[in-house]
PDB file of C-alpha atoms and ligand atoms in Angstrom:
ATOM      1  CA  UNK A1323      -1.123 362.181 162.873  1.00  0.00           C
ATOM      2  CA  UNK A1324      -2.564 364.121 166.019  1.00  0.00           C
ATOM      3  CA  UNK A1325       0.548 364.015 167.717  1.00  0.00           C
ATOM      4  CA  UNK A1326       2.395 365.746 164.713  1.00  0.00           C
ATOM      5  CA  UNK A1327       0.103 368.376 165.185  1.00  0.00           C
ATOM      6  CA  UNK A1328       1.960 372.124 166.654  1.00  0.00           C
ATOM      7  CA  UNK A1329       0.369 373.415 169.955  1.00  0.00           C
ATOM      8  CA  UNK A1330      -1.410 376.316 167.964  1.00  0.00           C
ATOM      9  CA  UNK A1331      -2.831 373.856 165.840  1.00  0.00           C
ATOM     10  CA  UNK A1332      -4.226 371.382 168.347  1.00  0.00           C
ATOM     11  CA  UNK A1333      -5.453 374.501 170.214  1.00  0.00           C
ATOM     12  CA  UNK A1334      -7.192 375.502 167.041  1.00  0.00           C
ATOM     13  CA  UNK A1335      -8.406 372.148 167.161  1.00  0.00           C
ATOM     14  CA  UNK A1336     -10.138 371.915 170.134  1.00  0.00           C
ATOM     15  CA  UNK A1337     -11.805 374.914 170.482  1.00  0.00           C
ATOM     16  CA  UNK A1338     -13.337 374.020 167.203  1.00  0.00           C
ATOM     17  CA  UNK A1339     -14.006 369.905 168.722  1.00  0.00           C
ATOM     18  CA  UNK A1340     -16.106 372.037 171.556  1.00  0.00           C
ATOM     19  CA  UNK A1341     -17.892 374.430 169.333  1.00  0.00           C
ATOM     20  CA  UNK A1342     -19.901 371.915 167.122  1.00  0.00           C
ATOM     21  CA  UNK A1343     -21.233 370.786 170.516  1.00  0.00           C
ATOM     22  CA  UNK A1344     -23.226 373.752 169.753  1.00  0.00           C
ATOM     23  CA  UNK A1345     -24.877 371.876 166.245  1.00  0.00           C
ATOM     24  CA  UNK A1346     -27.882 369.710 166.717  1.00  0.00           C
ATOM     25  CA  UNK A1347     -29.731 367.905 163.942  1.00  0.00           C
ATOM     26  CA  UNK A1348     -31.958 369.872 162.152  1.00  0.00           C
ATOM     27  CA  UNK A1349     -29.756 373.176 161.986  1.00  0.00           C
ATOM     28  CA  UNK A1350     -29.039 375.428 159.765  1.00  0.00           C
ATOM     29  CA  UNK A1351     -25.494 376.225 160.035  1.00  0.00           C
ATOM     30  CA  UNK A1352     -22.785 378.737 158.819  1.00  0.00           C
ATOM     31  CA  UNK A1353     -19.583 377.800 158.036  1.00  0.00           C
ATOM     32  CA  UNK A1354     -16.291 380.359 158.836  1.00  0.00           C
ATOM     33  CA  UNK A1355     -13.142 380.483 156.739  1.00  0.00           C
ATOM     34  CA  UNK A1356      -9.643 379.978 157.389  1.00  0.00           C
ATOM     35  CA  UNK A1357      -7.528 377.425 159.194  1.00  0.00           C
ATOM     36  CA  UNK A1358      -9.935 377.263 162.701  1.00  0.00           C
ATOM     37  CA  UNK A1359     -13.070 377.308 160.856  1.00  0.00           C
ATOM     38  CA  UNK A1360     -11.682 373.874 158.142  1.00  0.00           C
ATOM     39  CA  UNK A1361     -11.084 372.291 161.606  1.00  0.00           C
ATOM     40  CA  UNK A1362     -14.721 372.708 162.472  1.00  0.00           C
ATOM     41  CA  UNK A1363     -15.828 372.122 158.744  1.00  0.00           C
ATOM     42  CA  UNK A1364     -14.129 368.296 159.188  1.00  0.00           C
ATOM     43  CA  UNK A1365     -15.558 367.962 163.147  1.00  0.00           C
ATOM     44  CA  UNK A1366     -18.857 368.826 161.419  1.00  0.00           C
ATOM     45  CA  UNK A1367     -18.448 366.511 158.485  1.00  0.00           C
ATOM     46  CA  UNK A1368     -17.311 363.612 160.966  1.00  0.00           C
ATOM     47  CA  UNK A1369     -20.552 363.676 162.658  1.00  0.00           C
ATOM     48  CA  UNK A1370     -22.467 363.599 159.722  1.00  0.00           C
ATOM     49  CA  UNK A1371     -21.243 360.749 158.249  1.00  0.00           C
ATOM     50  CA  UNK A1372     -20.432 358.958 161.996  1.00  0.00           C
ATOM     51  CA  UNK A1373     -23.143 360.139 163.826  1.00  0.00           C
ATOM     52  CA  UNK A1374     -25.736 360.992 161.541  1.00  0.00           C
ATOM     53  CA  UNK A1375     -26.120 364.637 162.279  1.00  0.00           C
ATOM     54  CA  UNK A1376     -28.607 366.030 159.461  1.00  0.00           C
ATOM     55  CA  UNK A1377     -27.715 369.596 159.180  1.00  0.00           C
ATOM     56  CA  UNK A1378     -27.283 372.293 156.017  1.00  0.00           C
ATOM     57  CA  UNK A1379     -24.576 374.315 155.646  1.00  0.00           C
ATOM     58  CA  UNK A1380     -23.744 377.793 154.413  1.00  0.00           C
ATOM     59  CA  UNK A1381     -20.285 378.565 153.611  1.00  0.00           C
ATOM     60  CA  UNK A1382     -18.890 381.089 153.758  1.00  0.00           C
ATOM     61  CA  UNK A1383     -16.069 380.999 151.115  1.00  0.00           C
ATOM     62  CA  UNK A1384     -15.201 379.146 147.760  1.00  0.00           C
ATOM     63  CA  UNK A1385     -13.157 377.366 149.148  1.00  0.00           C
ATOM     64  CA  UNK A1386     -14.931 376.351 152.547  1.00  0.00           C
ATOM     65  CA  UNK A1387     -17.814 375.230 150.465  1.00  0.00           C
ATOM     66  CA  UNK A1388     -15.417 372.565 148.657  1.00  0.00           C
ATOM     67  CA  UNK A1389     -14.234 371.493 151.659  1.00  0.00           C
ATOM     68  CA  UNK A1390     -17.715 371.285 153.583  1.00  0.00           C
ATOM     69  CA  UNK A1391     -19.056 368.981 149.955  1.00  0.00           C
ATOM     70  CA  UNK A1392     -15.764 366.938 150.436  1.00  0.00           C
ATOM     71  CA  UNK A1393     -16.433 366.000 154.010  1.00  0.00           C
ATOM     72  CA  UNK A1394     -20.320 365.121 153.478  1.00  0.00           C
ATOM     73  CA  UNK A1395     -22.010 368.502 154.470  1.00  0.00           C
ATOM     74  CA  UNK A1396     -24.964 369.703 152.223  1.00  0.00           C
ATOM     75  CA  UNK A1397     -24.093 372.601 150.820  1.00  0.00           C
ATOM     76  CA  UNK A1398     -27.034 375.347 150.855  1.00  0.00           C
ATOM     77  CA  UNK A1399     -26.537 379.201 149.588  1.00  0.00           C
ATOM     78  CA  UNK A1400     -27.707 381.718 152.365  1.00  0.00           C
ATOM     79  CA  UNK A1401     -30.657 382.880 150.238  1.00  0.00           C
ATOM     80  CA  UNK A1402     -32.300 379.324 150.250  1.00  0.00           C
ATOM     81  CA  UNK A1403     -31.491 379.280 154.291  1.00  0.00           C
ATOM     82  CA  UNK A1404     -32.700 382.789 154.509  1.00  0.00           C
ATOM     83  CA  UNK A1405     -31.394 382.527 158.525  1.00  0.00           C
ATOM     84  CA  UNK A1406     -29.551 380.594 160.245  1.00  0.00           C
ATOM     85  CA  UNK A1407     -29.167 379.186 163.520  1.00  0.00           C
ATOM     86  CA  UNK A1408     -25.639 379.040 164.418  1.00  0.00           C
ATOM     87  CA  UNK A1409     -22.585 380.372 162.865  1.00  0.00           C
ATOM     88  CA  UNK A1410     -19.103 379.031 164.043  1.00  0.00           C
ATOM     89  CA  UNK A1411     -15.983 380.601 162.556  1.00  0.00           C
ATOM     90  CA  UNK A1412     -12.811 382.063 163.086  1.00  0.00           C
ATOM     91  CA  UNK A1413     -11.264 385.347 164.101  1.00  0.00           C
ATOM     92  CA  UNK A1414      -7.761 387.296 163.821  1.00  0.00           C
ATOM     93  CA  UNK A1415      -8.336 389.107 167.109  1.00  0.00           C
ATOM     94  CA  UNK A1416     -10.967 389.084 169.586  1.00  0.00           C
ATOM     95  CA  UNK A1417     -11.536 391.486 172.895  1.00  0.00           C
ATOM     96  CA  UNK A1418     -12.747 391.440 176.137  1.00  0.00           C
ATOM     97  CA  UNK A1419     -16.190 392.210 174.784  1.00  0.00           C
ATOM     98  CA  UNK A1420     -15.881 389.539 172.213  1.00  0.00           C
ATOM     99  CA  UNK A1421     -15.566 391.963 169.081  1.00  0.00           C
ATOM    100  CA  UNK A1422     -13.343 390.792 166.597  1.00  0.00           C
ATOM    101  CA  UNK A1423     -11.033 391.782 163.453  1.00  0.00           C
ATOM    102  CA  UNK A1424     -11.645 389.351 160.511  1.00  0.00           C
ATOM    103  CA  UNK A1425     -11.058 388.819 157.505  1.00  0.00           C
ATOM    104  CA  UNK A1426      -6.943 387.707 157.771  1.00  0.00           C
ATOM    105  CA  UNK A1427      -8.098 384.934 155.122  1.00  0.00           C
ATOM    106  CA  UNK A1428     -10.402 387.917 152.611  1.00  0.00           C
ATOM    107  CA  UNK A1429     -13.485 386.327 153.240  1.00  0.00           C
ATOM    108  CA  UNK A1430     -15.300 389.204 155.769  1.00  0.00           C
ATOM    109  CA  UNK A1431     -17.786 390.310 153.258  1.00  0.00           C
ATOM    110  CA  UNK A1432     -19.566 386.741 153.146  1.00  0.00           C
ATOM    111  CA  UNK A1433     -18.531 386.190 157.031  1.00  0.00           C
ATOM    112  CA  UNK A1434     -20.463 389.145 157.822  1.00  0.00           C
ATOM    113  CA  UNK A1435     -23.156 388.752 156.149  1.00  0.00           C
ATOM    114  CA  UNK A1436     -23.453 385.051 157.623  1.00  0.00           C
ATOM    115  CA  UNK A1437     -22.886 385.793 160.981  1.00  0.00           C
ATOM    116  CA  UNK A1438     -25.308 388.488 161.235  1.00  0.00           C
ATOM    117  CA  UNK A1439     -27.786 386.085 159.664  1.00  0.00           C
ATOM    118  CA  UNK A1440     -27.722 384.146 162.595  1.00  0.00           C
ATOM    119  CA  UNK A1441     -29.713 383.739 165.836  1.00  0.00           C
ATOM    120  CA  UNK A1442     -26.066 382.579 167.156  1.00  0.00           C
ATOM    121  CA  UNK A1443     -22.604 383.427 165.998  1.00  0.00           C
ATOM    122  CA  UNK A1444     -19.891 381.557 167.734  1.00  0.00           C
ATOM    123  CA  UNK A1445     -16.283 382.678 167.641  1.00  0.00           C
ATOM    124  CA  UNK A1446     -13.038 379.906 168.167  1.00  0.00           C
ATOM    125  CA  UNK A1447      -9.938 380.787 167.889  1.00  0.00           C
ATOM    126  CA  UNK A1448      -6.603 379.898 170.005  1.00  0.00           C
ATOM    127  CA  UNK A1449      -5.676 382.183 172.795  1.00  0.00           C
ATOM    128  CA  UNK A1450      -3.033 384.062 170.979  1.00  0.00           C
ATOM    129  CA  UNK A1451      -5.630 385.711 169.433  1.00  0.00           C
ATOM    130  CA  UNK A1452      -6.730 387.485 172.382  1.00  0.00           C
ATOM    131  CA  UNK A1453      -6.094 391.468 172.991  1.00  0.00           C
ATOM    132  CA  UNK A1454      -6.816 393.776 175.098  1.00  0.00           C
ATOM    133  CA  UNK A1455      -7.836 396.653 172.599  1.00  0.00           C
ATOM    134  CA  UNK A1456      -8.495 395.526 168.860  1.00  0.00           C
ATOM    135  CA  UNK A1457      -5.728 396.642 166.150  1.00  0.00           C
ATOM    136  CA  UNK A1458      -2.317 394.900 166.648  1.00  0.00           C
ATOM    137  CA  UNK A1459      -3.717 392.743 163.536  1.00  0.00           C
ATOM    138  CA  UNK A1460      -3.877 394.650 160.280  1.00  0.00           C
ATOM    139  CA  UNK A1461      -7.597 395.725 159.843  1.00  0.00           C
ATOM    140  CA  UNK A1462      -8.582 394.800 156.522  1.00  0.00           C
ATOM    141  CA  UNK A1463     -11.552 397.046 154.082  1.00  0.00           C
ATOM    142  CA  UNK A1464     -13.159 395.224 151.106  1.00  0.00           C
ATOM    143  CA  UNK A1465     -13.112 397.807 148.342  1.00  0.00           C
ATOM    144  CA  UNK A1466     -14.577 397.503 145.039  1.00  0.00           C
ATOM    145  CA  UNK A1467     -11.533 397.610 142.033  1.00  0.00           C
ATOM    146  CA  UNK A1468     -13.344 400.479 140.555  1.00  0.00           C
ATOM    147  CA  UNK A1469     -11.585 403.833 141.888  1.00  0.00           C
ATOM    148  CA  UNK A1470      -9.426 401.788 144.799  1.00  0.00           C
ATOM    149  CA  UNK A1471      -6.943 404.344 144.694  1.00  0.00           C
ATOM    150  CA  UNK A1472      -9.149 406.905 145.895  1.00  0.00           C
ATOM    151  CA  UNK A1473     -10.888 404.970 147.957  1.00  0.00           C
ATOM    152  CA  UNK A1474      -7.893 403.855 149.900  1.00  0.00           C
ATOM    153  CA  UNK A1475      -6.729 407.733 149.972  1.00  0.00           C
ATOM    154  CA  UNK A1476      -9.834 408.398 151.241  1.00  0.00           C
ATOM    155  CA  UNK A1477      -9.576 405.695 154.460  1.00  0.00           C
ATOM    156  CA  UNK A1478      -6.192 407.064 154.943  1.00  0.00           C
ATOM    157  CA  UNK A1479      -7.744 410.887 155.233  1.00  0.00           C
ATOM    158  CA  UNK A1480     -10.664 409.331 157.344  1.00  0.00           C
ATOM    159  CA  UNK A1481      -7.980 407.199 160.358  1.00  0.00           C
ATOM    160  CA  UNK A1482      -6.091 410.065 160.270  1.00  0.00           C
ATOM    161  CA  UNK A1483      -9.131 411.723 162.363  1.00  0.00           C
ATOM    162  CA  UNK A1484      -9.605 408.320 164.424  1.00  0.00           C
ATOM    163  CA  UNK A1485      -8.167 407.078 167.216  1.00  0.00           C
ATOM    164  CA  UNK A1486      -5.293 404.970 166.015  1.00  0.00           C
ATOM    165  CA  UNK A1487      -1.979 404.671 166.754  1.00  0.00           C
ATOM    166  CA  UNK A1488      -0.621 403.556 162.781  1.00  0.00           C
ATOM    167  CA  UNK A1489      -1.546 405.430 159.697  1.00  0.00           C
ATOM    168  CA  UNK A1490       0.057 403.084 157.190  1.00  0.00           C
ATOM    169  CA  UNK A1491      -2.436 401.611 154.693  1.00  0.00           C
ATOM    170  CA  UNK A1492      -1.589 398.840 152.165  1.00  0.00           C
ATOM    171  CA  UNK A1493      -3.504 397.133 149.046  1.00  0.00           C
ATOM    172  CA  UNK A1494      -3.183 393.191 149.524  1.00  0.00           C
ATOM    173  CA  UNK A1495      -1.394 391.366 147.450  1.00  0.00           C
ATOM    174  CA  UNK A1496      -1.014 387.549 145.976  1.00  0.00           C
ATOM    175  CA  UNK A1497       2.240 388.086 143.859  1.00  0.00           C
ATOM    176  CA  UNK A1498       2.551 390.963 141.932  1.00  0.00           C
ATOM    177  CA  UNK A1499      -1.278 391.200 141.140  1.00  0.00           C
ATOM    178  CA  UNK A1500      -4.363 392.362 144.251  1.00  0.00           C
ATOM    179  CA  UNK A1501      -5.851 389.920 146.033  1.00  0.00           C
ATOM    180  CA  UNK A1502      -9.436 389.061 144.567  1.00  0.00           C
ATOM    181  CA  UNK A1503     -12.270 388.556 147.129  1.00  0.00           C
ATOM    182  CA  UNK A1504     -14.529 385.951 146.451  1.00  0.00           C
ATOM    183  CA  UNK A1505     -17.237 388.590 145.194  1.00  0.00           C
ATOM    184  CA  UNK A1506     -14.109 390.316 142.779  1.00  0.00           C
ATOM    185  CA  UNK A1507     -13.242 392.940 145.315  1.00  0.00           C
ATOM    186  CA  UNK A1508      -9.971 393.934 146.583  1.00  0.00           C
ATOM    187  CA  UNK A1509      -8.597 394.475 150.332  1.00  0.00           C
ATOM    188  CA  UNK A1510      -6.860 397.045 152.276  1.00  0.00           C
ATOM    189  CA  UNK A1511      -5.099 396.192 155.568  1.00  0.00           C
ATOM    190  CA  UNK A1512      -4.881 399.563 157.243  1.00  0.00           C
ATOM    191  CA  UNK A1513      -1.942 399.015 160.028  1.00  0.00           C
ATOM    192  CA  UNK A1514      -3.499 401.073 163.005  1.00  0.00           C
ATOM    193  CA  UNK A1515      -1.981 399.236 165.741  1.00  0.00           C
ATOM    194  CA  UNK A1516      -4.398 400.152 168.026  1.00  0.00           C
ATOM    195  CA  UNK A1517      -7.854 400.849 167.660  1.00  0.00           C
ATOM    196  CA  UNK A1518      -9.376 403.527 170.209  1.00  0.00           C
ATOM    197  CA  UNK A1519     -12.939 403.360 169.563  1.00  0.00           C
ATOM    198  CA  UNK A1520     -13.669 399.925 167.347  1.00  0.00           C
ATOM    199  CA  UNK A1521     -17.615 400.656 167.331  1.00  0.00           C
ATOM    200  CA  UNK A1522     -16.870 404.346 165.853  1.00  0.00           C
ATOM    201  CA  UNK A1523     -14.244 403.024 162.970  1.00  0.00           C
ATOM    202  CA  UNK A1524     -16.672 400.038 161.982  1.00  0.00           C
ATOM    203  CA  UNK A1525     -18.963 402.886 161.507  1.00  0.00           C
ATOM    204  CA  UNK A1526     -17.109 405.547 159.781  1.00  0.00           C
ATOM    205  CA  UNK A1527     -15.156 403.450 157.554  1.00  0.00           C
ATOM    206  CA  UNK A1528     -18.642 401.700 155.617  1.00  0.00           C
ATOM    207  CA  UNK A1529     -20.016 405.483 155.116  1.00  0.00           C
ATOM    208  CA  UNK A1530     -16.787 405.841 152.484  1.00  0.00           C
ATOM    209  CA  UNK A1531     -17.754 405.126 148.751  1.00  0.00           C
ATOM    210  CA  UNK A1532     -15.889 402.273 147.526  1.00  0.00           C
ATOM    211  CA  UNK A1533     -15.724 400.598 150.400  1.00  0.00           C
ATOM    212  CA  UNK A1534     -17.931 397.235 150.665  1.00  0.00           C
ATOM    213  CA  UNK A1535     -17.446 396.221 154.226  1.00  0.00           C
ATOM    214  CA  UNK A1536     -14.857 396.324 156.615  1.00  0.00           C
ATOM    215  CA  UNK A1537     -13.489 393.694 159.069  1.00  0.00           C
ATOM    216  CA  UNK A1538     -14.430 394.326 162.299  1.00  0.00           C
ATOM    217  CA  UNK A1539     -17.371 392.519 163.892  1.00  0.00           C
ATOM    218  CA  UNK A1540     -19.308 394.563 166.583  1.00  0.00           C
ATOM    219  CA  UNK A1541     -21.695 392.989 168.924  1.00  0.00           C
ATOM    220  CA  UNK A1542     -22.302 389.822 166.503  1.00  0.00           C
ATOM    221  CA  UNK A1543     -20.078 387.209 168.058  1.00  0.00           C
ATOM    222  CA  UNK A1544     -22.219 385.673 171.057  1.00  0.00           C
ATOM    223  CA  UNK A1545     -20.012 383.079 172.643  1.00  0.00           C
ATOM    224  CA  UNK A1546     -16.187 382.357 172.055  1.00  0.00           C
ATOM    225  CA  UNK A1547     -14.505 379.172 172.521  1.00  0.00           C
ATOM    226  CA  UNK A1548     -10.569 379.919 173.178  1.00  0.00           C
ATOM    227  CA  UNK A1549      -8.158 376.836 172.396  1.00  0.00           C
ATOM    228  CA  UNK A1550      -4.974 376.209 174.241  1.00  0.00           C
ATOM    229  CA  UNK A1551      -2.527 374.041 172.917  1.00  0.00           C
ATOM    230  CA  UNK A1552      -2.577 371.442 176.417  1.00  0.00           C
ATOM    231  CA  UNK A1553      -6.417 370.549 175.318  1.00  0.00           C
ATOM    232  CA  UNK A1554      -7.666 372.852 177.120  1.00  0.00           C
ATOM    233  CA  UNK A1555     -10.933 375.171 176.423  1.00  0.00           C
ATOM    234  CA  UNK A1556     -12.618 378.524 177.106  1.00  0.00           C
ATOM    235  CA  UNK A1557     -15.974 378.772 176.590  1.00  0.00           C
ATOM    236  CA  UNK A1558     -17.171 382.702 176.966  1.00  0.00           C
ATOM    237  CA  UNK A1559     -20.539 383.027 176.688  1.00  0.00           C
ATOM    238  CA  UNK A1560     -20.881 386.715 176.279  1.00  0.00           C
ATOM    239  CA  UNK A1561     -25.071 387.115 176.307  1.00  0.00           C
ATOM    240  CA  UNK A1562     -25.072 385.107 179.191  1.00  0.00           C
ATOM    241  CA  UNK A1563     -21.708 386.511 180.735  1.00  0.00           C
ATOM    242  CA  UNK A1564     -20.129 383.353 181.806  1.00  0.00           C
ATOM    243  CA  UNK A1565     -17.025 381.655 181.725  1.00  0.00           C
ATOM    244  CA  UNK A1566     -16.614 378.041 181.646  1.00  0.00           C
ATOM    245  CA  UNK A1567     -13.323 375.900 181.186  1.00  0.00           C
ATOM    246  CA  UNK A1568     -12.334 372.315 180.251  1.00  0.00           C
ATOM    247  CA  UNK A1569      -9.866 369.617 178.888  1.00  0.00           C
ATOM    248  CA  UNK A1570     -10.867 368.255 175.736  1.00  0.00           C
ATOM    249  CA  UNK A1571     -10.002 364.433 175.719  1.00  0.00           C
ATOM    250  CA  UNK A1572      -7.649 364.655 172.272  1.00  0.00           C
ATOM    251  CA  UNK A1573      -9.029 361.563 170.627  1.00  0.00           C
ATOM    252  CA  UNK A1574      -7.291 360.744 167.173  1.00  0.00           C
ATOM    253  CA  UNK A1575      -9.963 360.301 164.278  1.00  0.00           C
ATOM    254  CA  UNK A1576      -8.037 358.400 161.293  1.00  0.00           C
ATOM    255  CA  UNK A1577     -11.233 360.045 159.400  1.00  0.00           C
ATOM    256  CA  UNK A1578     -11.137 363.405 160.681  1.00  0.00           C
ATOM    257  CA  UNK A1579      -7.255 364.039 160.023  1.00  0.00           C
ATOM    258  CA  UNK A1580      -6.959 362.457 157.004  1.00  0.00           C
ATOM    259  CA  UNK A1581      -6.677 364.381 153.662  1.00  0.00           C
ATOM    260  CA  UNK A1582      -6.113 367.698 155.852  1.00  0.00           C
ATOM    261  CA  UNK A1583      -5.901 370.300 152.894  1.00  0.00           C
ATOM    262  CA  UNK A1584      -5.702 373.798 155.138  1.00  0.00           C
TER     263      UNK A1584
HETATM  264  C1  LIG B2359     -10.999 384.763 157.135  1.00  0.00           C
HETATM  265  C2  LIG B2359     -11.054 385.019 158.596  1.00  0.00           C
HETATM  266  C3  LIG B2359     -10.511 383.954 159.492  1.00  0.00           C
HETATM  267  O1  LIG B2359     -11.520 383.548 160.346  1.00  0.00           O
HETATM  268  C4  LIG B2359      -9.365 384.521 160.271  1.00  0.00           C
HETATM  269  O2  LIG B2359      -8.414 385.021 159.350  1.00  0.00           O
HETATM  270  C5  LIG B2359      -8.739 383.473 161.186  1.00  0.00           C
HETATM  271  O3  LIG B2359      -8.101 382.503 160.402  1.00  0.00           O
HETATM  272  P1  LIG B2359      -7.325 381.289 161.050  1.00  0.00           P
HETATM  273  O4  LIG B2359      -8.336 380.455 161.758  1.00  0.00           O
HETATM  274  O5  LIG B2359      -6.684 380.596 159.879  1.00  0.00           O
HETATM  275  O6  LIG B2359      -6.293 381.863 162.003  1.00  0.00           O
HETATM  276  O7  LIG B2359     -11.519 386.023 159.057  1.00  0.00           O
HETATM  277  O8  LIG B2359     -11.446 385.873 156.409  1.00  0.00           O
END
């Protein structure tokens, strides 16, 4: 089954292998969304029923929750945790600096809030997702449904003042209906291409009514753990600015990559 895996996916897969070296027993962990972050759910879940790891997890997604219960991870909400000590998830971009765009998979509201609830938030991702200035991704904005059309006339009025390269702004979509957040917002990907000042958009973009959150994570990711699709893996410790790099030993679990739903 490992071996039918694509080189972005075994990258994905062992940056996410290294990160949970990060977990101890005893921890109260967060749990990313999207296709990096379910690699990490199952590592997690392998060592709890392997290993006996005793940890708690808060997800941080519907349907990251289902999959941490279906690998053997107690599931906790954030309020009972009230903080955590590590959060490991995913990223659509990530800098120099180690600030990020999320939210490719709608899930930044709860990502944010989970990551900044942490004494640690680590960031793994394979090293495609790596830029030199933030904003070749589409930046998405969780709006509430009430108003959106003003509210997304309103973000286009604000980049137009910012630092970006694109202007183009579009409501997401699943079908011919808006994509519902988790917490029954919608999203708007604003296409900036590139993003002069991250810190001052982040910013400017949350003082806009209407707008719950928006994805860019500044100065919350601590450490990132870059995947490469030959086993190999970056581990960027920002706070402690150093750079370390391995091979991960690829070692097949019939456990881990069975039933892989993401
Ligand atoms: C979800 C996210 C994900 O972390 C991001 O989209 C990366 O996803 P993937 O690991 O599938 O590439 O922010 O809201």
């Amino acid at each position: 089954m490992a071996a039918d895996l694509s080189p972005i996916d075994k990258a994905k897969f062992v940056a996410a292998r290294r990160a949970v070296d990060y977990v101890q027993s005893g921890m109260k962990v967060g749990l990313g969304t999207g296709s990096t972050a379910a690699w990490m759910v199952r590592c997690l879940g392998e060592m709890v029923r392997e290993e006996g790891l005793k940890i708690v997890g808060v997800p941080t997604s519907a349907r990251t929750a289902d999959l941490a219960r279906q690998v053997g991870i107690e599931v906790v909400s954030l309020d009972e945790a009230k903080w955590l000590d590590v959060t490991i998830d995913g990223a659509d971009e990530f800098d120099g600096e180690a600030n990020l765009i999320k939210g490719g998979g709608g899930a930044l509201l709860l990502e944010k809030i989970v990551a900044t609830a942490s004494d640690q938030m680590i960031v793994i991702a394979d090293a495609a997702k790596e830029v030199l200035t933030l904003g070749a991704f589409p930046l998405p904005v969780e709006v509430i449904p009430f108003g959106w059309q003003t509210t997304k006339a309103l973000l286009e009025e604000t980049i137009e003042s910012l630092d970006v390269l694109g202007h183009q702004t579009t409501l997401r979509m699943t079908g011919d209906r808006p994509f519902i957040t988790d917490e029954g917002n919608y999203i708007v990907d604003l296409h900036l291409q590139r993003i002069g000042d991250a810190r001052q958009m982040a910013l400017v973009l949350n003082q806009i009514p209407g707008v719950v959150e928006n994805g860019l994570f500044i100065d919350i990711c601590d450490v990132v753990v870059v995947g490469h699709g030959d086993g190999r893996v970056t581990v960027r410790d920002v706070t402690a600015g150093t750079q370390e790099e391995e091979t991960m030993e690829f070692v097949e679990s019939d456990n881990l990559f069975r039933d892989m739903g993401d």
